[in-house]
XYZ file of C-alpha atoms in Angstrom:
554
model
C -13.811 0.184 173.419
C -16.354 1.288 170.603
C -19.529 -0.735 169.707
C -17.909 -1.593 166.777
C -14.664 -2.859 168.305
C -17.084 -5.510 170.096
C -18.787 -6.738 167.429
C -15.500 -7.267 165.638
C -14.360 -9.393 168.909
C -17.543 -11.116 168.242
C -17.309 -12.094 165.093
C -13.996 -13.000 164.840
C -13.350 -14.712 167.820
C -10.719 -17.202 166.790
C -8.435 -13.748 166.010
C -8.409 -13.371 169.865
C -8.752 -16.903 170.929
C -6.145 -18.869 173.090
C -5.999 -22.602 171.219
C -5.367 -25.196 173.569
C -4.660 -28.924 171.839
C -4.737 -32.111 173.405
C -5.199 -35.724 172.794
C -8.420 -37.357 174.848
C -6.684 -40.739 175.244
C -3.749 -39.144 176.778
C -5.553 -36.282 178.837
C -7.124 -37.736 182.086
C -8.222 -41.593 182.822
C -12.075 -41.183 184.304
C -13.301 -44.942 184.113
C -9.800 -46.473 185.212
C -9.305 -48.637 181.991
C -5.538 -46.688 181.448
C -6.600 -44.593 178.463
C -7.866 -41.008 178.734
C -11.726 -40.740 177.879
C -14.299 -37.627 177.951
C -15.595 -38.090 181.580
C -11.980 -37.325 182.423
C -11.497 -34.550 180.220
C -14.700 -33.004 181.452
C -13.269 -33.283 185.266
C -10.709 -31.295 184.248
C -12.703 -28.400 182.401
C -12.313 -26.269 185.263
C -8.298 -26.729 185.326
C -8.418 -25.261 181.708
C -10.804 -22.396 182.312
C -8.333 -21.206 185.149
C -5.496 -21.250 182.569
C -7.449 -19.030 180.430
C -7.526 -20.993 177.228
C -10.514 -19.796 175.169
C -10.620 -22.817 172.635
C -9.879 -26.672 173.081
C -8.722 -28.331 169.925
C -9.560 -31.870 169.825
C -7.310 -34.497 168.359
C -8.907 -37.411 166.622
C -11.285 -39.144 168.635
C -13.011 -41.153 165.958
C -13.118 -45.234 166.015
C -10.057 -46.185 164.887
C -7.470 -49.260 164.973
C -5.200 -45.942 166.671
C -2.073 -47.398 164.350
C -1.189 -43.359 163.420
C -2.568 -41.834 166.647
C -6.376 -41.696 165.676
C -5.601 -40.396 161.903
C -6.485 -43.547 160.499
C -10.048 -43.101 161.129
C -12.703 -46.504 160.811
C -15.889 -44.234 161.449
C -16.399 -40.500 161.184
C -19.778 -40.892 162.841
C -18.510 -42.793 166.102
C -16.759 -42.302 169.050
C -13.680 -44.562 169.600
C -15.487 -46.491 172.260
C -12.317 -46.295 174.972
C -13.041 -42.381 175.140
C -16.609 -42.684 175.969
C -19.974 -42.182 174.479
C -22.094 -39.600 172.627
C -23.458 -38.624 175.707
C -19.998 -38.231 177.612
C -18.850 -36.081 174.341
C -22.028 -33.840 174.461
C -21.664 -33.402 178.262
C -17.981 -32.295 177.817
C -19.006 -29.778 175.066
C -21.842 -28.241 176.936
C -19.288 -27.695 180.067
C -16.955 -26.082 178.208
C -19.480 -23.929 176.462
C -21.088 -22.979 179.814
C -17.292 -21.446 180.486
C -16.773 -19.853 177.305
C -14.487 -22.515 176.067
C -15.282 -23.213 172.162
C -14.335 -27.131 171.027
C -12.981 -27.888 167.428
C -12.269 -30.897 166.285
C -9.986 -32.886 163.311
C -11.577 -33.038 160.140
C -9.274 -35.938 159.092
C -10.545 -36.302 155.092
C -7.693 -36.828 153.033
C -7.478 -40.402 154.051
C -9.235 -43.199 156.174
C -8.143 -46.152 157.692
C -7.849 -49.052 155.680
C -10.414 -50.808 157.794
C -12.773 -48.182 157.455
C -15.939 -49.782 155.443
C -16.039 -47.707 152.340
C -12.256 -48.991 151.533
C -13.371 -52.489 152.733
C -16.429 -52.273 150.671
C -14.494 -50.644 147.776
C -11.611 -53.776 147.849
C -14.255 -56.331 147.332
C -16.483 -55.346 144.623
C -15.346 -52.817 141.755
C -18.731 -52.180 140.882
C -19.680 -50.835 144.778
C -20.504 -47.114 144.873
C -17.304 -46.953 147.102
C -14.856 -47.928 144.726
C -14.451 -44.511 143.260
C -14.193 -42.811 146.821
C -10.490 -44.174 146.342
C -7.960 -43.794 143.671
C -7.107 -47.217 141.776
C -4.467 -48.458 139.352
C -4.068 -51.793 137.508
C -0.412 -51.176 137.142
C 1.961 -49.435 139.816
C 2.763 -45.798 138.090
C 6.081 -45.521 137.375
C 7.096 -42.557 140.002
C 4.938 -44.300 142.695
C 8.433 -43.593 145.080
C 8.002 -39.584 144.104
C 6.062 -37.512 147.073
C 6.763 -39.773 150.058
C 5.886 -37.908 153.405
C 7.906 -40.370 156.034
C 11.287 -41.158 154.650
C 12.668 -44.230 156.478
C 9.077 -45.155 157.396
C 7.192 -45.545 154.025
C 8.759 -47.157 151.047
C 5.935 -45.998 148.269
C 2.540 -43.969 147.749
C 0.966 -46.808 145.726
C 0.444 -50.275 147.545
C -1.161 -53.528 145.983
C -4.490 -54.690 147.357
C -4.668 -58.632 147.154
C -8.401 -58.665 147.592
C -8.887 -56.140 144.870
C -5.949 -57.138 142.624
C -4.950 -53.720 141.922
C -2.660 -50.977 143.566
C -4.211 -47.691 145.660
C -2.755 -44.408 146.037
C -2.168 -43.431 149.849
C -0.010 -40.214 150.106
C 0.695 -41.382 154.173
C 1.354 -44.797 155.372
C 0.138 -47.955 153.445
C -2.959 -48.498 155.889
C -4.067 -44.912 154.926
C -5.645 -44.905 151.362
C -6.350 -41.858 150.269
C -9.970 -40.695 149.387
C -10.797 -39.017 145.929
C -11.388 -35.910 146.461
C -12.549 -35.060 142.764
C -15.476 -37.390 143.661
C -18.463 -35.248 144.551
C -19.895 -38.011 146.441
C -17.023 -38.037 148.352
C -17.118 -34.378 148.891
C -20.788 -34.436 149.654
C -19.679 -37.095 152.639
C -17.382 -34.755 153.823
C -19.908 -31.831 154.454
C -22.008 -34.413 156.149
C -19.161 -35.023 158.182
C -19.295 -31.575 159.294
C -22.955 -31.133 159.450
C -23.129 -34.061 161.859
C -20.185 -32.626 164.257
C -21.568 -29.150 163.993
C -24.769 -30.483 165.192
C -23.388 -31.685 168.528
C -22.153 -28.101 169.303
C -18.498 -27.954 168.227
C -17.190 -24.441 166.700
C -15.104 -25.684 163.772
C -12.353 -27.904 162.708
C -8.980 -28.150 162.556
C -8.393 -29.319 158.743
C -5.485 -31.980 158.771
C -3.098 -32.511 155.808
C -5.195 -29.649 153.434
C -2.500 -29.646 150.520
C -3.053 -33.271 150.232
C -6.894 -33.036 150.798
C -6.991 -30.676 147.679
C -4.463 -32.708 145.510
C -6.104 -33.569 141.880
C -4.980 -37.192 142.159
C -4.269 -39.266 138.539
C -3.069 -43.181 138.408
C 0.395 -41.706 136.057
C 2.280 -40.006 138.393
C 0.911 -40.099 142.219
C -0.919 -36.552 141.715
C -2.331 -34.268 139.001
C -0.519 -31.466 137.845
C -2.426 -28.793 139.313
C -4.871 -28.164 142.778
C -8.157 -27.008 143.238
C -8.506 -24.810 146.086
C -12.131 -24.547 145.140
C -12.743 -27.258 147.325
C -11.658 -25.524 149.861
C -14.250 -22.841 149.481
C -16.534 -25.371 149.088
C -16.572 -26.732 152.433
C -16.262 -23.266 153.760
C -19.439 -22.296 151.905
C -21.016 -25.307 153.689
C -19.672 -24.610 156.976
C -20.890 -20.826 157.157
C -24.210 -21.946 155.985
C -24.882 -24.092 158.740
C -22.883 -22.420 161.789
C -22.279 -18.624 161.001
C -19.281 -18.420 163.500
C -17.567 -21.604 162.970
C -14.013 -21.980 161.467
C -11.450 -23.903 159.651
C -8.064 -23.993 160.929
C -5.908 -25.572 158.071
C -2.640 -27.418 158.306
C -0.490 -26.408 155.106
C 2.941 -26.265 155.092
C 3.511 -25.270 151.667
C 5.832 -22.531 150.168
C 4.980 -18.966 150.922
C 3.570 -18.257 147.364
C 1.085 -20.901 147.834
C -0.076 -20.616 151.253
C -2.243 -17.051 149.981
C -4.244 -20.111 148.304
C -5.576 -21.188 151.555
C -6.965 -18.122 152.404
C -8.173 -17.005 148.817
C -10.216 -13.574 149.561
C -10.898 -14.513 152.905
C -14.055 -17.093 151.909
C -11.643 -20.520 152.177
C -9.737 -21.186 155.363
C -10.017 -18.786 158.436
C -6.965 -19.882 160.144
C -3.262 -21.503 159.157
C -0.679 -22.703 161.390
C 2.427 -20.761 160.513
C 5.016 -23.534 159.804
C 7.338 -20.889 158.178
C 7.634 -18.581 161.580
C 7.871 -21.920 163.662
C 10.957 -22.630 161.928
C 12.040 -19.035 161.784
C 11.682 -18.635 165.494
C 13.588 -21.831 166.423
C 16.340 -20.376 164.450
C 16.291 -17.308 166.207
C 16.173 -19.074 169.260
C 19.255 -21.212 168.285
C 21.111 -18.045 167.317
C 19.958 -16.013 170.079
C 19.079 -13.215 167.405
C 15.679 -11.772 166.338
C 16.325 -11.288 162.540
C 14.895 -14.821 161.762
C 11.502 -14.133 163.351
C 11.553 -10.509 161.471
C 11.859 -12.282 158.167
C 9.204 -15.094 158.794
C 6.457 -12.308 159.135
C 7.828 -10.740 155.849
C 8.223 -14.225 154.427
C 4.310 -14.970 154.578
C 1.598 -13.287 152.636
C -0.780 -10.872 154.548
C -3.853 -12.405 155.870
C -6.943 -11.325 154.126
C -9.953 -9.367 156.095
C -11.572 -12.352 158.428
C -8.425 -14.518 158.464
C -5.522 -15.100 160.717
C -2.055 -16.809 160.679
C -2.141 -19.782 163.834
C 1.192 -19.379 165.695
C 2.744 -22.351 167.758
C 6.236 -23.348 169.091
C 5.367 -27.196 169.120
C 2.758 -29.300 168.021
C 1.756 -32.948 167.961
C 4.087 -33.939 165.119
C 7.809 -33.619 164.163
C 9.290 -29.826 164.500
C 9.706 -29.571 160.656
C 12.448 -27.917 159.495
C 12.067 -28.276 155.839
C 11.704 -24.528 155.245
C 15.040 -23.867 156.214
C 18.114 -24.021 154.087
C 20.101 -27.010 154.972
C 23.053 -24.502 156.272
C 19.800 -23.243 158.870
C 18.412 -26.510 159.383
C 21.871 -27.969 161.005
C 22.231 -24.929 163.236
C 18.839 -25.753 164.581
C 19.798 -29.938 164.768
C 23.006 -28.778 166.346
C 21.241 -26.422 169.171
C 18.032 -28.389 169.716
C 18.361 -32.167 168.262
C 22.264 -32.893 167.881
C 21.651 -36.577 168.345
C 20.184 -38.689 165.567
C 17.726 -40.461 167.720
C 16.181 -36.708 168.152
C 15.522 -36.229 164.644
C 13.033 -37.745 162.254
C 12.381 -38.140 158.368
C 15.831 -36.120 157.466
C 13.765 -32.792 158.073
C 12.723 -32.383 162.110
C 12.966 -33.126 165.740
C 10.933 -34.941 168.054
C 11.266 -33.579 171.207
C 9.255 -31.222 173.095
C 10.141 -27.379 173.575
C 11.127 -27.924 177.584
C 13.959 -30.793 176.906
C 15.269 -28.554 173.663
C 15.553 -25.548 175.689
C 17.222 -27.936 178.671
C 14.304 -27.323 181.122
C 15.629 -23.360 181.654
C 12.356 -22.158 182.926
C 13.463 -18.087 182.561
C 14.221 -18.982 178.457
C 10.452 -21.334 178.510
C 8.843 -18.108 179.984
C 10.712 -15.964 177.546
C 9.285 -18.339 174.540
C 5.853 -18.538 175.786
C 5.574 -14.881 176.329
C 6.686 -14.567 172.749
C 4.547 -16.872 171.728
C 1.330 -15.250 173.083
C 2.472 -11.838 172.420
C 3.496 -12.266 168.711
C 0.412 -10.948 166.286
C -2.029 -13.828 165.351
C -3.998 -16.762 167.542
C -1.711 -18.976 169.692
C -1.656 -22.741 169.901
C -0.101 -24.493 173.123
C -0.013 -28.147 173.145
C -1.508 -29.691 176.304
C 1.560 -29.896 178.962
C 3.395 -27.468 177.730
C 2.382 -24.923 180.266
C 3.827 -27.442 183.074
C 7.295 -27.919 181.021
C 6.424 -31.578 180.042
C 9.522 -33.513 178.380
C 9.669 -36.405 175.856
C 10.272 -39.875 176.197
C 12.652 -41.002 172.622
C 12.556 -44.868 173.409
C 9.175 -44.459 172.057
C 9.126 -44.833 167.637
C 8.780 -41.914 165.669
C 6.776 -38.938 166.528
C 5.149 -40.903 169.602
C 8.145 -39.481 171.458
C 5.892 -36.647 172.357
C 2.638 -37.991 172.754
C 2.896 -39.365 176.645
C 0.125 -38.834 179.239
C -0.902 -35.437 180.670
C 1.227 -35.212 184.360
C -1.008 -34.217 187.114
C 0.688 -34.961 190.012
C 3.574 -37.368 191.395
C 1.671 -39.938 192.572
C 1.461 -43.206 190.630
C 1.071 -43.126 186.827
C 1.141 -39.251 187.032
C -2.276 -39.094 188.344
C -3.261 -39.733 185.009
C -5.298 -43.322 185.675
C -5.016 -45.300 188.615
C -4.821 -48.837 187.189
C -1.284 -50.799 188.069
C 1.270 -49.143 185.660
C 1.556 -52.195 183.504
C -1.979 -51.525 182.663
C -1.447 -47.986 180.992
C -0.628 -48.900 177.028
C 1.442 -45.564 177.260
C 2.963 -45.042 180.367
C 3.710 -41.143 181.195
C 7.532 -40.090 181.362
C 9.075 -41.450 184.332
C 12.521 -40.338 186.496
C 14.932 -38.022 185.089
C 14.535 -34.326 185.175
C 11.175 -34.129 183.163
C 9.283 -37.093 184.776
C 6.228 -36.541 186.495
C 7.809 -36.873 190.204
C 9.392 -33.596 189.324
C 7.116 -31.676 186.249
C 3.248 -31.951 187.331
C 0.485 -29.816 187.570
C 0.014 -30.385 191.339
C 3.365 -28.970 192.311
C 3.145 -26.060 189.934
C -0.474 -24.962 190.814
C 0.709 -24.222 194.499
C 3.860 -22.208 193.172
C 2.928 -18.696 192.030
C 6.358 -18.835 190.116
C 5.973 -22.005 188.225
C 6.313 -21.868 184.810
C 2.174 -22.571 184.738
C 1.216 -19.981 186.639
C 3.655 -17.632 184.792
C 1.654 -18.993 181.368
C -1.481 -18.570 182.982
C -0.707 -14.738 183.855
C 0.700 -14.163 180.414
C -2.865 -15.833 179.067
C -4.975 -13.637 180.735
C -2.638 -10.416 179.960
C -3.156 -11.237 176.264
C -6.947 -11.783 176.597
C -7.071 -7.753 177.975
C -5.264 -7.141 174.952
C -7.336 -7.751 171.712
C -5.044 -5.776 169.364
C -2.636 -8.445 169.195
C -5.311 -10.948 167.721
C -7.154 -8.022 165.589
C -4.522 -4.760 164.889
C -1.623 -3.895 163.175
C 1.638 -4.822 164.087
C 5.268 -3.483 163.181
C 8.618 -4.600 164.242
C 11.193 -1.888 165.096
C 15.451 -2.011 164.769
C 17.376 -1.681 168.252
C 21.030 -1.866 168.958
C 20.818 -5.479 170.253
C 20.624 -8.176 167.826
C 18.786 -10.417 170.471
C 16.384 -7.998 171.516
C 12.687 -7.993 169.401
C 10.721 -5.173 169.834
C 7.013 -4.847 168.339
C 3.743 -3.154 168.391
C 0.007 -3.762 167.807
C -2.621 -1.089 167.503
C -6.431 -1.462 167.493
C -8.850 0.802 168.168
C -7.078 3.242 170.423
C -5.251 0.444 172.132
C -1.352 0.167 171.990
C 0.716 -2.512 172.854
C 4.468 -2.864 173.122
C 6.412 -5.940 173.600
C 9.903 -6.284 174.468
C 11.499 -9.716 174.597
C 15.594 -10.784 175.293
C 16.284 -14.364 173.384
C 19.655 -13.669 174.594
C 20.991 -15.002 177.808
C 23.072 -11.711 178.567
C 21.599 -9.108 180.419
C 21.182 -6.004 178.529
C 19.755 -2.260 178.183
C 18.039 -1.307 175.223
C 16.324 1.968 173.795
C 12.654 1.741 172.786
C 12.633 3.660 169.505
C 9.124 4.297 169.644
C 6.798 7.682 169.986
C 4.469 6.613 172.357
C 7.082 5.231 174.712
C 8.769 8.347 174.963
C 5.687 10.524 175.333
C 3.268 8.557 177.170
C 3.171 7.032 180.527
C 3.125 3.319 179.555
C 1.797 0.484 181.563
C 3.877 -2.501 182.763
C 1.288 -4.917 182.235
C 4.025 -7.873 182.353
C 7.681 -8.425 182.867
C 9.662 -11.332 183.881
C 11.060 -9.719 187.339
C 10.281 -6.202 188.879
C 11.673 -3.768 186.987
C 12.224 0.084 187.991
C 8.824 1.737 186.426
C 9.459 3.415 183.153
C 8.216 6.641 182.865
C 7.509 9.133 179.895
C 10.735 10.580 178.298
C 12.397 7.444 179.981
C 12.878 4.945 176.598
C 15.820 3.148 178.068
C 14.863 -0.210 179.288
C 16.905 -2.795 181.609
C 16.433 -6.819 180.561
C 17.585 -9.323 182.059
C 18.615 -12.353 180.011
C 15.821 -14.229 178.795
C 13.673 -11.148 179.821
C 10.349 -9.821 178.795
C 8.338 -6.766 179.145
C 4.654 -6.039 177.998
C 3.689 -2.323 178.005
C 0.465 -0.810 177.249
C -1.029 2.612 176.369
C -5.257 3.131 175.374
C -8.654 3.053 177.188
C -7.977 -0.160 178.718
C -4.184 0.593 180.271
C -4.201 -0.436 183.917
């Protein structure tokens, strides 16, 4: 690889990263109190290193009442005591960095908890400097019910505060008052929060609810008529000034025409979650046809130089289907969430991927092979590597927020306390209970889902063209087979996936494949070695194959 290529990889480390999202409180209990903590997480850093991930995204661990999984922040400069101390946090970051693993954290600054001292001061004294940290109105705005994010669980975006005698604005739950980002003091405070955590060794932030962060608030309609995307550049400028290679990964599930504004000219967000592609992938899985995936790539704007799309199959929230047509949404519901208890907010599914795919390991392998080979930065969520399930008896999105399943021992090896002392018990019994689905059993099995995903991650990290390079898709004579090519710095990868349960033979319409000995890097099973001039490939049902040519083919 040319020297220029090495420089690009260092500068744009996030383009070839494999990001692993986890909730500290649900990962491992290190002090036997029933709640996960940084000591427990630190003790599993070698597990994550062996899995091959290169960046850990930590969900909120700030001091919080935890009414919304920690997204209701009480203090941005404090770690929730249940998770440990600053010393524990810094030790975890140190151990991660020693292994070449970066750490990014959630930046939740479009709202606070109503228990935050800023809001408490604001509601008690209208002359307080914190009063203008929030949005107030003497009268309830006319369209206060407009723009509700959680239908069925939220009645309004304005709530009357008895102590203050006025209404306050909240895009989310009523215990999460929105911050007034128009106030320069609030933006300055956000920069201070970023600087504080950067000094503790992190490599960037996942920006929660980015569209609502930049929303221009007003008291006459819930929100203003324009959005100030320049706020994103302001935050990015601060970030780059203080830590040159730190990143901002934004959550912005918006229309395609607005997505480019979050990238700017490469001077706003470094990465954006690709919600549109995510929804098209699920439609493709439901139909067992590849066309929706290709349409998903075509629907989003190209990422400017220095930016990247972040791809995922499931995250910590519902599987949102809001960008699909009503007919398409019903197709996905019928395939993966046919019962009302599996659906949420009239737009999404509250299940993990493994139960949606009926625990079919071949299909799960194909799904993660696709995720890890598509152009962009892949994001995995804890437990996906072992095929964890969900607990639909838990309310709302908490159905997919259960403890990591480490072993078939009591409490899934998550905690040593008596089961009735674990606030959030692990999944027990059935096809996805910890007795059957756990790290320990899959660690011993070279054919387990976890072992296969680890090999996929390893293969991906040998192919930087998947994150850095250009890409194209190819038509085939089988609507269930997806073929795409990625190229960069003299390296070419060709990826083939069969979304159907049916075995097939497919022709590869790519010049390099016909004229060059392609190296078979990875496959769902042993296949006959392909050779120059042979462009016919066998694929099992839900089969996948990774090929490579170039300087580092091996």
